[in-house]
Tab-separated table of C-alpha atoms in Angstrom:
chain	number	residue	atom	x	y	z
A	1	ILE	CA	9.901	-22.440	-1.192
A	2	ALA	CA	13.169	-21.310	-2.742
A	3	SER	CA	11.288	-19.066	-5.165
A	4	ALA	CA	9.128	-17.619	-2.396
A	5	ARG	CA	12.197	-16.870	-0.283
A	6	ASP	CA	13.958	-15.339	-3.267
A	7	GLN	CA	10.996	-12.979	-3.671
A	8	CYS	CA	11.770	-11.618	-0.189
A	9	THR	CA	14.975	-10.112	-1.674
A	10	TRP	CA	13.282	-8.283	-4.558
A	11	GLY	CA	11.964	-5.295	-2.629
A	12	THR	CA	8.493	-5.978	-4.015
A	13	ARG	CA	6.031	-3.328	-2.886
A	14	TYR	CA	2.333	-4.058	-2.556
A	15	ASP	CA	0.548	-2.881	-5.702
A	16	ASN	CA	-2.940	-4.168	-6.467
A	17	ARG	CA	-3.595	-2.155	-9.606
A	18	TYR	CA	-5.048	-3.894	-12.642
A	19	VAL	CA	-2.289	-4.581	-15.183
A	20	LYS	CA	-2.556	-6.023	-18.684
A	21	LEU	CA	-0.301	-9.083	-18.719
A	22	ALA	CA	1.219	-11.267	-21.406
A	23	TYR	CA	-0.505	-14.648	-21.683
A	24	PRO	CA	0.487	-17.282	-20.794
A	25	GLY	CA	3.334	-16.672	-18.374
A	26	GLY	CA	2.498	-13.027	-17.724
A	27	ASP	CA	3.741	-11.272	-14.612
A	28	LEU	CA	4.147	-7.838	-13.088
A	29	PRO	CA	7.606	-6.320	-12.741
A	30	LYS	CA	9.450	-7.969	-9.819
A	31	ASP	CA	9.235	-4.815	-7.719
A	32	ARG	CA	5.415	-4.896	-7.695
A	33	GLY	CA	2.822	-7.414	-6.573
A	34	VAL	CA	0.336	-8.631	-3.991
A	35	CYS	CA	-0.055	-11.724	-1.824
A	36	THR	CA	-1.398	-13.836	-4.675
A	37	ASP	CA	1.620	-12.962	-6.811
A	38	VAL	CA	3.831	-14.703	-4.224
A	39	ILE	CA	1.867	-17.892	-4.896
A	40	VAL	CA	1.737	-17.389	-8.680
A	41	ARG	CA	5.483	-16.771	-8.893
A	42	SER	CA	6.381	-19.632	-6.557
A	43	LEU	CA	4.294	-22.176	-8.431
A	44	ARG	CA	5.481	-20.888	-11.807
A	45	ALA	CA	9.065	-21.570	-10.676
A	46	ALA	CA	7.910	-25.133	-9.938
A	47	GLY	CA	6.428	-25.497	-13.442
A	48	HIS	CA	2.777	-24.568	-12.795
A	49	ASP	CA	1.403	-21.469	-14.563
A	50	LEU	CA	-1.581	-20.420	-12.420
A	51	GLN	CA	-2.422	-17.646	-14.846
A	52	LYS	CA	-3.114	-20.226	-17.562
A	53	LEU	CA	-4.508	-22.939	-15.277
A	54	ILE	CA	-7.012	-20.675	-13.523
A	55	HIS	CA	-7.965	-18.791	-16.708
A	56	GLU	CA	-8.645	-22.033	-18.585
A	57	ASP	CA	-10.694	-23.441	-15.696
A	58	ILE	CA	-12.734	-20.249	-15.328
A	59	LYS	CA	-13.454	-20.283	-19.086
A	60	ARG	CA	-14.797	-23.851	-18.776
A	61	ASN	CA	-16.485	-23.403	-15.380
A	62	TRP	CA	-17.521	-19.734	-15.123
A	63	GLY	CA	-20.332	-20.555	-12.699
A	64	LYS	CA	-18.019	-22.103	-10.097
A	65	TYR	CA	-16.004	-18.908	-9.535
A	66	PRO	CA	-16.961	-15.677	-7.735
A	67	ARG	CA	-18.171	-12.622	-9.642
A	68	TYR	CA	-16.471	-9.237	-9.361
A	69	PRO	CA	-17.878	-5.815	-10.228
A	70	GLY	CA	-17.354	-5.120	-13.912
A	71	SER	CA	-16.429	-8.717	-14.782
A	72	ARG	CA	-18.658	-10.185	-17.466
A	73	LYS	CA	-16.243	-12.844	-18.675
A	74	PRO	CA	-12.963	-14.480	-17.643
A	75	ASP	CA	-9.985	-12.104	-17.561
A	76	LYS	CA	-6.515	-13.603	-18.040
A	77	ASN	CA	-4.939	-10.455	-16.575
A	78	ILE	CA	-6.470	-10.602	-13.093
A	79	ASP	CA	-8.426	-13.800	-12.369
A	80	HIS	CA	-5.375	-15.719	-11.082
A	81	ARG	CA	-4.433	-12.760	-8.841
A	82	ARG	CA	-7.567	-12.974	-6.669
A	83	VAL	CA	-7.558	-14.994	-3.440
A	84	PRO	CA	-11.184	-16.209	-3.800
A	85	ASN	CA	-10.425	-17.505	-7.309
A	86	GLN	CA	-7.284	-19.262	-6.105
A	87	ARG	CA	-9.303	-20.786	-3.253
A	88	VAL	CA	-11.838	-22.229	-5.737
A	89	PHE	CA	-8.997	-23.581	-7.867
A	90	TRP	CA	-7.290	-25.233	-4.851
A	91	LYS	CA	-10.566	-26.856	-3.813
A	92	ARG	CA	-11.078	-28.195	-7.331
A	93	PHE	CA	-7.533	-29.353	-8.146
A	94	GLY	CA	-5.477	-29.347	-4.967
A	95	LEU	CA	-5.572	-31.229	-1.726
A	96	VAL	CA	-7.806	-29.552	0.881
A	97	LEU	CA	-6.181	-29.834	4.298
A	98	THR	CA	-7.005	-29.008	7.894
A	99	THR	CA	-7.400	-25.405	9.011
A	100	LYS	CA	-7.102	-26.435	12.654
A	101	VAL	CA	-3.946	-25.259	14.404
A	102	ALA	CA	-3.548	-27.675	17.308
A	103	PRO	CA	-0.773	-29.977	18.549
A	104	GLU	CA	-2.384	-32.995	16.878
A	105	THR	CA	-2.406	-31.272	13.451
A	106	LYS	CA	1.139	-29.850	13.481
A	107	ALA	CA	2.499	-32.580	11.189
A	108	LYS	CA	-0.128	-31.719	8.563
A	109	TRP	CA	1.269	-28.191	7.984
A	110	LEU	CA	4.073	-28.774	5.467
A	111	PRO	CA	6.539	-26.592	3.563
A	112	GLY	CA	5.054	-25.522	0.244
A	113	ASP	CA	1.449	-25.644	1.465
A	114	ILE	CA	-0.752	-22.667	0.658
A	115	VAL	CA	-2.797	-20.914	3.335
A	116	THR	CA	-5.593	-18.384	2.974
A	117	TRP	CA	-6.890	-16.072	5.672
A	118	LYS	CA	-9.518	-13.452	6.347
A	119	LEU	CA	-7.660	-10.416	7.662
A	120	ASP	CA	-9.082	-8.381	10.547
A	121	SER	CA	-10.062	-5.784	7.914
A	122	GLY	CA	-12.227	-8.412	6.168
A	123	LEU	CA	-9.913	-8.732	3.163
A	124	ASP	CA	-8.692	-12.098	1.901
A	125	HIS	CA	-4.986	-12.938	2.114
A	126	THR	CA	-2.707	-15.829	1.123
A	127	GLY	CA	0.803	-17.122	1.704
A	128	LEU	CA	3.145	-20.072	1.280
A	129	LEU	CA	4.432	-22.147	4.198
A	130	THR	CA	8.197	-22.580	4.522
A	131	ASP	CA	10.442	-25.084	6.266
A	132	LYS	CA	11.397	-22.547	8.954
A	133	ARG	CA	9.513	-23.154	12.211
A	134	ASN	CA	8.851	-21.035	15.280
A	135	ALA	CA	9.684	-22.140	18.837
A	136	LYS	CA	6.352	-23.995	19.060
A	137	GLY	CA	7.033	-25.854	15.795
A	138	TRP	CA	4.611	-23.968	13.516
A	139	PRO	CA	5.804	-22.983	10.034
A	140	TYR	CA	6.685	-19.506	8.906
A	141	VAL	CA	4.921	-18.035	5.867
A	142	VAL	CA	6.086	-16.036	2.854
A	143	HIS	CA	3.395	-13.458	2.068
A	144	ASN	CA	2.953	-9.860	0.923
A	145	LEU	CA	0.931	-7.308	2.891
A	146	GLY	CA	3.218	-4.370	2.122
A	147	THR	CA	6.324	-6.110	0.855
A	148	THR	CA	7.213	-9.786	0.507
A	149	LEU	CA	8.415	-11.230	3.819
A	150	GLU	CA	8.960	-14.577	5.523
A	151	GLU	CA	7.262	-14.245	8.902
A	152	ASP	CA	5.737	-16.141	11.804
A	153	VAL	CA	2.123	-15.227	10.938
A	154	LEU	CA	0.287	-18.535	10.471
A	155	THR	CA	-2.091	-17.846	13.354
A	156	SER	CA	-2.216	-14.044	13.020
A	157	TRP	CA	-5.565	-14.058	11.201
A	158	GLN	CA	-8.568	-16.330	10.702
A	159	ILE	CA	-7.454	-19.259	8.544
A	160	THR	CA	-9.967	-19.876	5.749
A	161	GLY	CA	-8.091	-22.528	3.792
A	162	HIS	CA	-5.058	-24.804	3.748
A	163	TYR	CA	-4.118	-26.490	0.476
A	164	ARG	CA	-1.428	-28.500	-1.250
A	165	TYR	CA	-0.855	-28.168	-4.978
A	166	PRO	CA	-0.257	-30.275	-6.842
A	167	LYS	CA	-1.879	-33.036	-4.805
C-alpha cells in the first residue's frame, strides 16, 4: 500500500506502448505506466517480481494464458503488464475472493487486495485496495487510468476479480 500511494506522487502518465525491459526486475521510467504497472511496482516493493513470476509461469504453462495478436511465445517485456495475464496468475497462485459488494462482504475487502474490472469501454482494468475507506466503509483504490491516483472507485465499473497475493 505504501508503494502504491508513493506512486501517486510520481506524476506517472498513462503510457501503454510496448517497451523492451531489463529482466528480471525491469520497469518503465517512473513517469510512465499503466494500471498493471501500479500492481507490478507495488508487489515488487513487497519482494514479489511479477515480471519474473508471470514470465516463468507462462513459459511452463503457455496454454493457460490468453493469446494476443502477434504473440507466438512468452514475452518478458509485456506479459506481466496485461490484466488478463495477471488475472490468470492470481487465479493460479493467489487467493480468489468475492466480487460481491454488499454489506455482508465488506470485511472481505482488505488493504493490499487486487481488483480487476471491465471498464464501460470494454477494456480491462486493475487496482490495489488501500486502508482508506469511504463514508460507507468501502476501500479506496490506487489505479492508473490517466495518472496514478488513490480514489473511491471500487464500484465504478463491473468487478471481474478480487484477489490476494500472496495467499
